[in-house]
Amino acid sequence: MSKFNYELVSTPTSSQAISILETIPVEVRTWAASIPLNQRHYILSLLFHLISENSPETKAEILDDFTADNLVVKILQDQVPERLVKRYLKKFHINKELDEYVLKNYVKQFYIHSSRDLNQQPYFYLDSVIRLVHNAEERNKFFYYILGCEILKMMFQMSWFQHEQLYQLQKHQESFLKTYIKPIQYAHKINKIIVPRHESVFFAKRDYFIKKPRIKSEKLNSLVIDTFTTYTVTNLGFLIIHHLNFLVFDYDYIYNSEPEGIFT
């Protein structure tokens, strides 16, 4: 398994932007929806220039309203990678329906995540949307990102004992531990989700080692964005799909093992 570096990124305060589409007359929105797909990037370009000084979150909200429903989702659905991702989500016991609402939110999240990685480079959203529309490889990467994100969210919700069970199943334990488990546990600590006490005392593990994190959905997404780069998330999805048993997973062993043995 390849080794990746990670850098924890703090989350800026998101402004509560009012969608610019709410100020546009219905007739204009109807006209925009009637524009052929191959011409809509001109409208996107105009929109981008109008809002280019706003934050990634604001631009994503405005542009996502225009594109995801009418453009990106139609192209993404019924693709081979979507079916593959659904199959792997089922394999890992992740109950996630890839409907239009979920895909639309992932378009927005992928943009925000990528923008932070690239220090909010101009035109990134417009370029990424156009690539998703016209480039099958880019659409594949988008689905790898979805799978990687869902796997990491699953791991964020595991106890540290379950983390131990998971990484012990892996062929390259140390690399897996360094790349995924340690960053997640560090994020648990700094976000006060799990607070270890007296870590040097073996029996003190009972207080925190088996604690199951309780994290709301929005917080889960922000934890993934703040803890891992888009490359790490996307590459995780790619490795799972393209390398047999890259992520060894035994649901009963991870979730139903008795933790008492570690304290005896």
Backbone as JSON, one array per atom type, in Angstrom:
{
  "sequence": "MSKFNYELVSTPTSSQAISILETIPVEVRTWAASIPLNQRHYILSLLFHLISENSPETKAEILDDFTADNLVVKILQDQVPERLVKRYLKKFHINKELDEYVLKNYVKQFYIHSSRDLNQQPYFYLDSVIRLVHNAEERNKFFYYILGCEILKMMFQMSWFQHEQLYQLQKHQESFLKTYIKPIQYAHKINKIIVPRHESVFFAKRDYFIKKPRIKSEKLNSLVIDTFTTYTVTNLGFLIIHHLNFLVFDYDYIYNSEPEGIFT",
  "N": [[0.84, -1.2, 0.0], [0.53, 2.25, -0.75], [2.15, 4.98, 0.88], [0.89, 7.87, 2.43], [1.12, 11.33, 3.12], [-0.49, 13.38, 5.56], [-2.29, 16.35, 6.36], [-3.66, 18.22, 8.85], [-6.43, 20.29, 8.54], [-7.87, 23.28, 9.5], [-11.32, 24.2, 10.0], [-12.91, 26.82, 8.35], [-15.21, 29.41, 9.3], [-18.36, 29.09, 7.96], [-20.22, 31.17, 5.81], [-23.64, 32.14, 5.89], [-24.97, 32.02, 3.16], [-27.31, 33.51, 0.89], [-29.0, 31.99, -1.66], [-28.32, 33.01, -4.93], [-30.04, 32.38, -6.9], [-32.58, 32.64, -5.93], [-33.27, 35.22, -6.34], [-33.72, 35.45, -9.0], [-36.02, 35.75, -11.64], [-38.76, 33.47, -12.28], [-39.24, 32.97, -14.98], [-36.74, 33.39, -16.13], [-35.23, 31.37, -14.97], [-36.55, 29.19, -16.04], [-35.96, 29.51, -18.72], [-33.16, 29.18, -18.61], [-33.01, 26.5, -17.87], [-33.8, 25.34, -20.19], [-31.72, 25.51, -21.93], [-29.48, 23.9, -24.15], [-27.38, 21.13, -23.14], [-24.71, 21.22, -24.02], [-24.23, 23.89, -24.23], [-24.42, 25.08, -21.84], [-22.18, 25.61, -20.33], [-21.31, 28.14, -20.99], [-23.09, 29.82, -19.71], [-22.49, 29.07, -17.13], [-19.89, 30.04, -16.97], [-20.34, 32.8, -17.09], [-21.83, 33.12, -14.71], [-19.85, 32.38, -12.9], [-17.94, 34.46, -13.13], [-19.46, 36.53, -12.11], [-19.63, 35.93, -9.43], [-17.1, 35.57, -8.48], [-15.59, 36.57, -6.37], [-16.51, 35.5, -4.05], [-16.64, 33.11, -1.28], [-15.51, 29.62, -1.39], [-17.59, 27.98, -0.39], [-19.88, 29.61, -0.77], [-19.86, 29.99, -3.55], [-20.14, 27.38, -4.36], [-22.7, 26.81, -3.42], [-24.31, 28.53, -4.97], [-23.63, 27.89, -7.68], [-23.99, 25.15, -7.66], [-26.73, 24.85, -7.37], [-27.55, 25.55, -9.9], [-26.26, 23.75, -11.62], [-26.1, 21.0, -10.67], [-28.64, 19.73, -10.45], [-29.63, 19.98, -13.06], [-27.66, 19.26, -14.82], [-25.08, 17.86, -14.04], [-25.91, 15.6, -12.46], [-27.63, 14.18, -14.16], [-25.84, 13.21, -16.01], [-24.11, 11.7, -14.49], [-25.61, 9.62, -13.44], [-26.62, 6.15, -13.81], [-24.17, 5.13, -14.61], [-21.35, 2.95, -15.04], [-19.33, 3.1, -12.92], [-20.93, 4.05, -10.82], [-22.6, 1.88, -10.22], [-20.66, 0.09, -9.36], [-19.72, 1.37, -7.05], [-22.02, 1.29, -5.46], [-22.17, -1.46, -5.06], [-19.88, -1.94, -3.54], [-20.4, -0.38, -1.28], [-22.48, -1.82, -0.19], [-21.08, -4.16, 0.42], [-19.5, -3.28, 2.55], [-21.38, -2.85, 4.44], [-22.65, -0.36, 4.43], [-25.25, 1.76, 4.5], [-26.31, 3.53, 2.11], [-27.95, 5.44, -0.16], [-27.47, 6.27, -3.48], [-28.88, 8.61, -4.58], [-30.36, 11.4, -6.42], [-30.28, 13.61, -4.71], [-28.2, 12.98, -2.89], [-26.02, 12.74, -4.67], [-25.93, 15.33, -5.67], [-25.21, 16.79, -3.37], [-22.7, 15.68, -2.98], [-21.32, 16.64, -5.22], [-21.1, 19.34, -4.54], [-19.65, 19.1, -2.13], [-17.29, 17.89, -3.03], [-16.25, 19.92, -4.59], [-15.79, 21.98, -2.65], [-13.96, 20.69, -0.96], [-11.82, 20.15, -2.75], [-11.17, 22.76, -3.49], [-10.13, 23.83, -1.17], [-7.85, 22.26, -0.89], [-6.42, 23.2, -3.07], [-5.92, 25.78, -2.44], [-8.04, 27.46, -3.08], [-8.1, 28.0, -5.9], [-8.8, 30.05, -8.75], [-11.59, 29.53, -10.96], [-11.82, 26.82, -10.55], [-14.15, 25.36, -9.89], [-15.86, 25.65, -12.13], [-14.21, 24.5, -14.11], [-14.02, 21.89, -13.08], [-16.66, 20.99, -13.21], [-17.15, 21.03, -15.97], [-15.29, 19.12, -16.75], [-16.35, 16.87, -15.51], [-18.63, 16.58, -17.02], [-17.71, 16.03, -19.62], [-15.66, 14.14, -19.53], [-14.96, 10.87, -19.04], [-13.12, 9.65, -17.33], [-12.79, 11.55, -15.31], [-15.33, 11.46, -14.21], [-15.26, 8.89, -13.16], [-13.31, 9.26, -11.16], [-14.72, 10.94, -9.49], [-16.66, 9.21, -8.45], [-14.96, 7.41, -7.16], [-14.13, 9.11, -5.17], [-16.53, 9.44, -3.71], [-16.89, 6.8, -2.72], [-14.51, 6.47, -1.2], [-14.9, 8.51, 0.69], [-17.22, 7.65, 2.05], [-16.27, 5.29, 3.21], [-14.31, 6.3, 4.94], [-15.92, 7.86, 6.6], [-17.35, 5.82, 7.81], [-15.25, 4.69, 9.28], [-14.61, 6.79, 10.97], [-16.72, 6.62, 12.71], [-16.23, 4.38, 14.18], [-15.24, 2.73, 17.21], [-12.13, 2.97, 19.08], [-11.22, 0.49, 19.71], [-12.51, -1.02, 17.73], [-11.19, 0.08, 15.54], [-8.69, -1.06, 15.98], [-9.3, -3.75, 15.6], [-9.96, -3.63, 12.9], [-7.57, -2.73, 11.54], [-5.85, -4.8, 12.12], [-6.66, -6.77, 10.45], [-5.6, -6.13, 8.02], [-3.29, -6.4, 5.27], [-1.04, -4.74, 5.03], [-0.34, -3.51, 7.72], [0.96, -1.42, 9.26], [1.24, 0.71, 7.47], [-1.45, 1.16, 6.82], [-2.4, 1.88, 9.33], [-0.98, 4.26, 9.81], [-1.79, 5.87, 7.66], [-4.61, 6.09, 7.72], [-5.91, 5.34, 10.25], [-4.52, 6.59, 12.46], [-4.68, 9.43, 11.75], [-7.5, 9.72, 11.94], [-8.02, 9.08, 14.63], [-6.56, 11.09, 15.84], [-8.04, 13.3, 14.98], [-10.42, 12.68, 16.33], [-9.54, 13.19, 18.94], [-8.76, 15.98, 19.0], [-11.1, 17.18, 18.38], [-12.58, 16.55, 20.52], [-14.19, 14.3, 20.53], [-13.53, 11.73, 21.25], [-11.84, 11.44, 24.21], [-8.92, 10.55, 25.38], [-7.74, 9.44, 28.53], [-5.06, 9.31, 30.76], [-3.3, 7.77, 29.06], [-1.01, 6.22, 29.2], [-1.53, 4.36, 31.08], [-2.48, 1.12, 31.18], [-4.99, -0.12, 31.91], [-6.64, 2.03, 31.92], [-7.68, 2.25, 29.47], [-10.22, 1.23, 29.38], [-12.0, 3.31, 29.8], [-12.14, 4.85, 27.49], [-11.42, 3.43, 25.18], [-13.27, 1.66, 24.17], [-15.36, 3.24, 23.61], [-18.03, 4.3, 21.63], [-18.05, 6.52, 19.0], [-20.25, 9.31, 18.59], [-21.45, 11.0, 16.04], [-22.73, 13.64, 14.17], [-24.19, 13.82, 10.86], [-23.4, 16.06, 9.21], [-21.15, 16.92, 10.58], [-19.52, 14.7, 10.27], [-18.89, 14.83, 7.51], [-17.39, 17.22, 7.46], [-15.26, 16.48, 9.08], [-13.96, 14.56, 7.51], [-13.15, 16.19, 5.35], [-11.49, 18.01, 6.67], [-9.47, 16.41, 7.64], [-8.35, 14.73, 5.7], [-6.85, 14.85, 2.42], [-8.27, 15.53, -0.84], [-7.06, 13.87, -2.64], [-6.19, 11.67, -1.08], [-8.66, 10.67, -0.21], [-9.96, 10.08, -2.66], [-8.11, 8.29, -3.77], [-8.26, 6.19, -1.97], [-10.81, 5.14, -2.54], [-10.3, 4.36, -5.19], [-8.29, 2.38, -4.83], [-9.7, 0.45, -3.39], [-11.58, -0.44, -5.25], [-10.01, -1.3, -7.42], [-8.07, -3.06, -6.51], [-8.04, -6.21, -5.39], [-9.22, -7.18, -2.27], [-7.91, -5.07, -1.01], [-8.86, -3.52, 1.12], [-9.46, -5.32, 3.73], [-12.29, -6.73, 5.2], [-14.23, -7.7, 7.84], [-17.19, -7.96, 9.09], [-18.43, -9.08, 11.44], [-16.19, -9.73, 13.02], [-15.09, -7.19, 13.46], [-17.18, -5.64, 14.59], [-18.6, -7.23, 16.38], [-16.93, -8.51, 18.12], [-15.82, -9.33, 21.43], [-14.69, -6.94, 23.66], [-13.58, -7.35, 26.16], [-11.39, -9.0, 26.46], [-9.04, -7.55, 26.03], [-8.52, -6.32, 28.35], [-7.81, -8.13, 30.22]],
  "CA": [[0.0, 0.0, 0.0], [1.29, 3.47, -0.79], [2.07, 5.79, 2.08], [0.51, 9.23, 2.11], [1.18, 12.29, 4.2], [-1.74, 14.11, 5.76], [-2.16, 17.61, 7.08], [-4.95, 18.59, 9.41], [-6.82, 21.63, 8.12], [-8.96, 23.8, 10.34], [-12.51, 24.56, 9.24], [-13.31, 28.21, 8.5], [-16.63, 29.63, 9.54], [-19.1, 29.22, 6.7], [-21.25, 32.2, 5.83], [-24.97, 31.68, 5.53], [-25.27, 32.75, 1.93], [-28.63, 33.37, 0.28], [-28.79, 31.61, -3.04], [-28.62, 34.06, -5.9], [-31.14, 31.95, -7.77], [-33.85, 33.07, -5.36], [-33.56, 36.57, -6.83], [-33.92, 35.39, -10.44], [-37.41, 35.44, -11.99], [-39.03, 32.1, -12.71], [-39.11, 32.89, -16.43], [-35.32, 33.29, -16.47], [-34.78, 30.04, -14.59], [-37.12, 28.26, -17.02], [-35.15, 29.66, -19.93], [-31.85, 28.58, -18.36], [-33.16, 25.04, -17.87], [-34.05, 24.89, -21.56], [-30.5, 25.63, -22.73], [-28.85, 22.59, -24.39], [-26.3, 20.82, -22.22], [-23.4, 21.6, -24.54], [-24.08, 25.34, -24.21], [-24.61, 25.62, -20.5], [-20.94, 26.06, -19.7], [-21.19, 29.59, -21.2], [-23.83, 30.44, -18.61], [-21.69, 28.82, -15.93], [-18.76, 30.96, -16.99], [-20.87, 34.11, -16.71], [-22.12, 33.07, -13.29], [-18.6, 32.33, -12.14], [-17.35, 35.79, -13.09], [-20.29, 37.38, -11.25], [-19.5, 35.59, -8.01], [-15.73, 35.08, -8.3], [-14.96, 37.04, -5.14], [-17.12, 34.84, -2.9], [-15.95, 31.95, -0.72], [-15.87, 28.36, -2.07], [-18.9, 27.51, 0.05], [-20.91, 30.42, -1.41], [-19.88, 29.68, -4.98], [-20.69, 26.03, -4.52], [-24.15, 26.85, -3.22], [-24.94, 29.18, -6.11], [-23.42, 27.14, -8.91], [-24.53, 23.8, -7.53], [-28.16, 24.93, -7.64], [-27.77, 25.64, -11.34], [-25.69, 22.67, -12.4], [-26.22, 19.6, -10.23], [-29.95, 19.18, -10.79], [-29.93, 20.03, -14.48], [-26.54, 18.93, -15.68], [-24.15, 16.85, -13.59], [-26.55, 14.38, -11.99], [-28.14, 13.43, -15.31], [-24.72, 12.56, -16.68], [-23.48, 10.76, -13.58], [-26.44, 8.46, -13.13], [-26.6, 4.99, -14.7], [-22.82, 4.86, -15.07], [-20.74, 1.74, -14.47], [-18.74, 3.31, -11.59], [-21.97, 4.19, -9.8], [-23.01, 0.54, -9.82], [-19.56, -0.48, -8.59], [-19.71, 1.99, -5.72], [-23.15, 0.74, -4.71], [-21.83, -2.82, -4.68], [-18.91, -1.91, -2.44], [-21.07, 0.14, -0.09], [-23.2, -2.97, 0.37], [-20.07, -5.07, 0.98], [-19.04, -2.74, 3.82], [-22.56, -2.64, 5.29], [-22.96, 1.06, 4.48], [-26.58, 1.98, 3.94], [-26.29, 4.84, 1.47], [-28.6, 5.44, -1.47], [-26.88, 7.3, -4.32], [-29.94, 9.27, -5.33], [-29.97, 12.71, -6.94], [-29.97, 14.51, -3.59], [-26.88, 12.62, -2.38], [-25.02, 13.09, -5.68], [-25.82, 16.79, -5.72], [-24.42, 17.22, -2.22], [-21.31, 15.28, -3.18], [-20.73, 17.59, -6.16], [-20.76, 20.52, -3.76], [-18.59, 18.75, -1.18], [-16.06, 17.65, -3.77], [-15.72, 21.24, -4.97], [-15.27, 22.66, -1.46], [-12.77, 19.95, -0.52], [-10.75, 20.37, -3.72], [-10.8, 24.17, -3.46], [-9.24, 24.03, -0.01], [-6.56, 21.63, -1.22], [-5.74, 24.0, -4.09], [-5.91, 27.17, -1.97], [-9.14, 28.18, -3.72], [-7.68, 28.53, -7.19], [-9.93, 30.53, -9.57], [-12.18, 28.75, -12.04], [-11.76, 25.38, -10.33], [-15.47, 24.72, -9.93], [-16.3, 25.6, -13.52], [-13.41, 23.5, -14.81], [-14.33, 20.55, -12.61], [-17.98, 20.63, -13.73], [-17.01, 20.73, -17.39], [-14.59, 17.84, -16.86], [-17.3, 15.81, -15.16], [-19.58, 16.43, -18.11], [-17.13, 15.58, -20.89], [-14.54, 13.24, -19.35], [-15.37, 9.68, -18.29], [-12.15, 9.4, -16.27], [-13.11, 12.45, -14.21], [-16.54, 10.95, -13.55], [-14.81, 7.76, -12.35], [-12.65, 9.8, -9.97], [-15.77, 11.48, -8.61], [-17.25, 8.08, -7.73], [-13.95, 6.93, -6.21], [-14.19, 10.03, -4.03], [-17.7, 9.09, -2.92], [-16.63, 5.57, -1.99], [-13.5, 6.74, -0.18], [-15.49, 9.33, 1.74], [-18.14, 6.84, 2.83], [-15.46, 4.37, 4.01], [-13.69, 7.08, 6.01], [-16.98, 8.2, 7.56], [-17.58, 4.59, 8.58], [-14.15, 4.53, 10.22], [-14.75, 7.84, 11.97], [-17.75, 6.22, 13.66], [-15.78, 3.21, 14.92], [-14.47, 2.9, 18.44], [-10.72, 2.69, 18.86], [-11.09, -0.97, 19.73], [-12.89, -1.47, 16.39], [-10.06, 0.43, 14.68], [-7.65, -2.07, 16.19], [-9.76, -4.96, 14.93], [-9.91, -3.41, 11.45], [-6.24, -2.69, 10.95], [-5.22, -6.11, 12.29], [-7.06, -7.6, 9.31], [-4.99, -5.65, 6.79], [-2.01, -6.97, 4.87], [0.0, -3.76, 5.36], [-0.94, -2.93, 8.92], [1.57, -0.17, 9.7], [0.89, 1.75, 6.51], [-2.88, 1.44, 7.0], [-2.53, 2.58, 10.6], [-0.44, 5.62, 9.66], [-2.5, 6.65, 6.64], [-6.03, 6.29, 8.0], [-6.36, 5.22, 11.64], [-3.95, 7.63, 13.32], [-5.31, 10.73, 11.52], [-8.87, 9.71, 12.45], [-7.98, 9.13, 16.09], [-6.11, 12.44, 16.2], [-9.21, 14.17, 14.8], [-11.29, 12.39, 17.47], [-9.03, 13.84, 20.16], [-8.77, 17.44, 18.96], [-12.5, 17.6, 18.33], [-13.17, 16.11, 21.79], [-15.15, 13.23, 20.3], [-13.01, 10.75, 22.2], [-10.77, 12.09, 24.97], [-8.19, 9.56, 26.18], [-7.2, 9.89, 29.82], [-4.04, 8.42, 31.29], [-3.04, 6.82, 27.98], [0.09, 5.33, 29.54], [-2.03, 3.35, 32.01], [-3.15, 0.13, 30.33], [-6.38, -0.37, 32.27], [-7.42, 3.24, 31.68], [-8.32, 2.12, 28.16], [-11.63, 0.9, 29.54], [-12.79, 4.54, 29.81], [-12.28, 5.5, 26.18], [-11.05, 2.59, 24.06], [-14.45, 1.0, 23.6], [-16.42, 4.25, 23.43], [-18.47, 4.43, 20.23], [-18.28, 7.94, 18.69], [-21.56, 9.74, 18.08], [-21.12, 12.15, 15.22], [-23.79, 13.99, 13.24], [-23.82, 13.65, 9.46], [-22.66, 17.22, 8.72], [-19.84, 16.91, 11.23], [-18.74, 13.64, 9.62], [-18.37, 15.34, 6.25], [-16.35, 18.21, 7.74], [-14.1, 15.77, 9.62], [-13.25, 13.98, 6.38], [-12.54, 17.28, 4.6], [-10.44, 18.64, 7.47], [-8.44, 15.45, 8.03], [-7.74, 14.08, 4.54], [-6.9, 15.56, 1.14], [-9.12, 14.89, -1.84], [-6.28, 12.79, -3.24], [-6.23, 10.5, -0.2], [-10.03, 10.13, -0.23], [-10.2, 9.5, -3.98], [-7.23, 7.15, -3.96], [-8.8, 5.09, -1.18], [-11.87, 4.54, -3.35], [-9.68, 3.7, -6.35], [-7.6, 1.17, -4.38], [-10.69, -0.55, -2.99], [-12.22, -0.99, -6.45], [-9.08, -1.87, -8.4], [-7.16, -4.03, -5.91], [-8.81, -7.19, -4.64], [-8.91, -7.29, -0.84], [-7.09, -3.98, -0.47], [-9.41, -3.27, 2.45], [-10.07, -6.55, 4.24], [-13.38, -6.3, 6.08], [-15.01, -8.77, 8.45], [-18.13, -7.2, 9.92], [-18.61, -9.69, 12.76], [-14.95, -9.6, 13.78], [-14.87, -5.79, 13.84], [-18.26, -5.04, 15.37], [-19.21, -8.12, 17.35], [-15.94, -9.11, 19.02], [-15.92, -8.88, 22.8], [-13.48, -6.18, 23.99], [-13.1, -7.6, 27.49], [-10.13, -9.69, 26.43], [-7.9, -6.65, 26.03], [-8.31, -5.8, 29.69], [-7.52, -9.23, 31.14]],
  "C": [[0.87, 1.24, 0.0], [1.1, 4.24, 0.51], [1.77, 7.22, 1.68], [0.73, 10.1, 3.34], [-0.17, 12.94, 4.36], [-1.45, 15.35, 6.55], [-3.53, 18.02, 7.55], [-5.24, 20.03, 9.07], [-7.97, 22.09, 8.98], [-10.1, 24.27, 9.46], [-12.84, 26.02, 9.43], [-14.8, 28.31, 8.74], [-17.35, 29.88, 8.23], [-20.15, 30.31, 6.82], [-22.56, 31.62, 5.36], [-25.44, 32.47, 4.31], [-26.69, 32.49, 1.45], [-28.42, 33.08, -1.19], [-29.21, 32.72, -3.99], [-29.78, 33.69, -6.8], [-32.49, 32.4, -7.25], [-34.25, 34.45, -5.86], [-33.85, 36.59, -8.33], [-35.36, 35.03, -10.75], [-37.57, 34.01, -12.5], [-38.84, 31.95, -14.21], [-37.65, 32.7, -16.85], [-34.79, 31.9, -16.13], [-35.3, 28.98, -15.56], [-36.33, 28.3, -18.31], [-33.8, 28.98, -19.76], [-31.91, 27.06, -18.42], [-33.36, 24.49, -19.27], [-32.82, 24.94, -22.44], [-29.88, 24.25, -22.94], [-27.63, 22.39, -23.5], [-24.95, 21.33, -22.72], [-23.18, 23.11, -24.58], [-24.12, 25.93, -22.81], [-23.32, 26.1, -19.86], [-20.7, 27.55, -19.93], [-21.91, 30.34, -20.08], [-23.06, 30.26, -17.31], [-20.52, 29.79, -15.84], [-19.19, 32.37, -16.58], [-21.17, 34.16, -15.22], [-20.84, 33.11, -12.46], [-17.97, 33.71, -12.03], [-18.14, 36.71, -12.17], [-20.03, 37.14, -9.78], [-18.06, 35.22, -7.64], [-15.08, 35.52, -7.02], [-15.52, 36.35, -3.9], [-16.3, 33.63, -2.46], [-16.31, 30.7, -1.52], [-17.24, 27.86, -1.68], [-20.03, 28.27, -0.64], [-21.02, 30.11, -2.89], [-20.46, 28.29, -5.23], [-22.19, 26.03, -4.38], [-24.85, 27.43, -4.44], [-24.83, 28.33, -7.37], [-24.02, 25.75, -8.85], [-26.02, 23.79, -7.81], [-28.42, 24.91, -9.14], [-27.36, 24.38, -12.07], [-26.11, 21.28, -11.98], [-27.55, 18.99, -10.63], [-30.1, 19.0, -12.3], [-28.83, 19.48, -15.38], [-25.76, 17.72, -15.17], [-24.83, 15.54, -13.24], [-27.06, 13.54, -13.15], [-27.02, 12.64, -15.99], [-24.1, 11.48, -15.8], [-24.31, 9.49, -13.38], [-26.35, 7.4, -14.22], [-25.23, 4.74, -15.33], [-22.28, 3.61, -14.39], [-20.11, 2.01, -13.11], [-19.77, 3.48, -10.49], [-22.42, 2.82, -9.31], [-21.93, -0.15, -9.0], [-19.54, 0.06, -7.17], [-20.85, 1.44, -4.87], [-22.84, -0.67, -4.22], [-20.86, -2.83, -3.5], [-19.51, -1.33, -1.17], [-21.84, -0.99, 0.6], [-22.23, -3.93, 1.04], [-19.62, -4.6, 2.36], [-20.19, -2.36, 4.75], [-22.87, -1.15, 5.48], [-24.28, 1.3, 3.76], [-26.66, 3.4, 3.38], [-26.87, 4.74, 0.08], [-28.01, 6.58, -2.3], [-27.95, 7.93, -5.21], [-29.47, 10.67, -5.76], [-29.58, 13.67, -5.83], [-28.56, 14.25, -3.07], [-25.79, 13.02, -3.38], [-24.83, 14.6, -5.77], [-24.98, 17.3, -4.57], [-22.96, 16.84, -2.35], [-20.61, 16.16, -4.21], [-20.25, 18.82, -5.41], [-19.6, 20.23, -2.81], [-17.25, 18.55, -1.88], [-15.42, 18.97, -4.19], [-15.09, 21.94, -3.78], [-13.98, 22.01, -1.0], [-11.59, 20.23, -1.45], [-10.26, 21.8, -3.68], [-9.86, 24.45, -2.29], [-7.87, 23.43, -0.27], [-5.74, 22.51, -2.16], [-5.66, 25.47, -3.72], [-6.89, 28.04, -2.76], [-8.72, 28.8, -5.05], [-8.88, 28.94, -8.03], [-10.33, 29.52, -10.63], [-12.21, 27.25, -11.77], [-13.13, 24.72, -10.46], [-15.95, 24.58, -11.36], [-15.53, 24.53, -14.29], [-13.8, 22.09, -14.39], [-15.68, 20.08, -13.12], [-17.88, 20.24, -15.2], [-16.29, 19.4, -17.59], [-15.51, 16.68, -16.52], [-18.25, 15.53, -16.3], [-18.94, 15.69, -19.28], [-16.08, 14.48, -20.74], [-14.93, 12.07, -18.46], [-14.41, 9.39, -17.13], [-12.42, 10.29, -15.06], [-14.36, 11.99, -13.47], [-16.18, 9.74, -12.68], [-14.17, 8.24, -11.06], [-13.67, 10.33, -8.97], [-16.41, 10.35, -7.81], [-16.24, 7.42, -6.79], [-13.96, 7.81, -4.96], [-15.37, 9.7, -3.12], [-17.44, 7.85, -2.09], [-15.61, 5.79, -0.88], [-14.06, 7.52, 0.98], [-16.41, 8.5, 2.63], [-17.38, 5.84, 3.71], [-14.83, 5.12, 5.18], [-14.72, 7.51, 7.05], [-17.34, 7.0, 8.42], [-16.5, 4.43, 9.65], [-14.18, 5.59, 11.3], [-15.76, 7.45, 13.06], [-17.41, 4.94, 14.42], [-15.14, 3.61, 16.24], [-13.01, 2.59, 18.15], [-10.44, 1.19, 18.94], [-11.45, -1.54, 18.36], [-11.84, -1.09, 15.36], [-8.97, -0.63, 14.77], [-8.03, -3.37, 15.48], [-9.63, -4.83, 13.42], [-8.49, -3.46, 10.92], [-5.49, -4.01, 11.15], [-5.58, -7.07, 11.15], [-6.26, -7.28, 8.05], [-3.62, -6.28, 6.54], [-0.86, -6.06, 5.25], [-0.48, -2.94, 6.56], [-0.36, -1.55, 9.26], [1.22, 0.98, 8.77], [-0.58, 2.15, 6.64], [-3.11, 2.25, 8.27], [-2.1, 4.04, 10.47], [-1.29, 6.47, 8.74], [-3.92, 7.01, 7.04], [-6.37, 6.32, 9.5], [-5.83, 6.34, 12.52], [-4.53, 9.03, 13.03], [-6.74, 10.81, 12.06], [-8.87, 9.82, 13.97], [-7.49, 10.49, 16.58], [-7.27, 13.44, 16.06], [-10.23, 13.94, 15.91], [-10.85, 13.18, 18.7], [-9.18, 15.35, 20.11], [-10.18, 18.0, 18.85], [-13.3, 17.13, 19.55], [-14.31, 15.11, 21.59], [-14.81, 12.04, 21.19], [-11.81, 11.39, 22.89], [-10.07, 11.05, 25.83], [-7.66, 10.18, 27.47], [-6.22, 8.83, 30.31], [-3.69, 7.33, 30.26], [-1.93, 5.83, 28.31], [-0.33, 4.21, 30.5], [-2.9, 2.38, 31.23], [-4.63, 0.02, 30.65], [-7.26, 0.87, 32.12], [-8.11, 3.19, 30.33], [-9.82, 1.87, 28.29], [-12.52, 2.15, 29.42], [-13.04, 5.11, 28.42], [-12.1, 4.56, 25.0], [-12.25, 1.94, 23.39], [-15.61, 1.97, 23.39], [-16.75, 4.38, 21.95], [-18.77, 5.91, 19.95], [-19.7, 8.19, 18.19], [-21.35, 11.06, 17.36], [-22.25, 12.41, 14.23], [-23.27, 13.98, 11.81], [-22.99, 14.82, 8.93], [-21.26, 17.27, 9.3], [-18.95, 15.84, 10.62], [-18.1, 14.14, 8.33], [-17.22, 16.32, 6.5], [-15.1, 17.55, 8.3], [-13.28, 15.15, 8.5], [-12.49, 15.07, 5.61], [-11.35, 17.86, 5.36], [-9.25, 17.71, 7.72], [-7.68, 14.88, 6.84], [-7.83, 14.98, 3.31], [-7.86, 14.84, 0.2], [-8.37, 13.73, -2.5], [-6.36, 11.53, -2.39], [-7.6, 9.85, -0.23], [-10.29, 9.42, -1.55], [-9.36, 8.25, -4.2], [-7.69, 5.94, -3.15], [-9.9, 4.37, -1.96], [-11.31, 3.78, -4.54], [-9.04, 2.37, -5.93], [-8.59, 0.07, -4.01], [-11.29, -1.23, -4.22], [-11.25, -1.76, -7.33], [-8.11, -2.91, -7.82], [-7.95, -4.95, -4.99], [-8.3, -7.29, -3.21], [-7.92, -6.24, -0.35], [-7.55, -3.64, 0.95], [-10.14, -4.54, 2.9], [-11.09, -6.17, 5.31], [-14.17, -7.52, 6.53], [-15.94, -8.12, 9.48], [-18.24, -7.78, 11.33], [-17.36, -9.54, 13.62], [-14.76, -8.17, 14.29], [-15.92, -5.31, 14.85], [-18.81, -5.94, 16.48], [-18.22, -8.84, 18.26], [-16.11, -8.52, 20.42], [-14.61, -8.17, 23.2], [-12.87, -6.54, 25.34], [-11.72, -8.23, 27.51], [-8.93, -8.78, 26.52], [-7.59, -6.14, 27.42], [-7.93, -6.88, 30.69], [-6.05, -9.61, 31.08]]
}
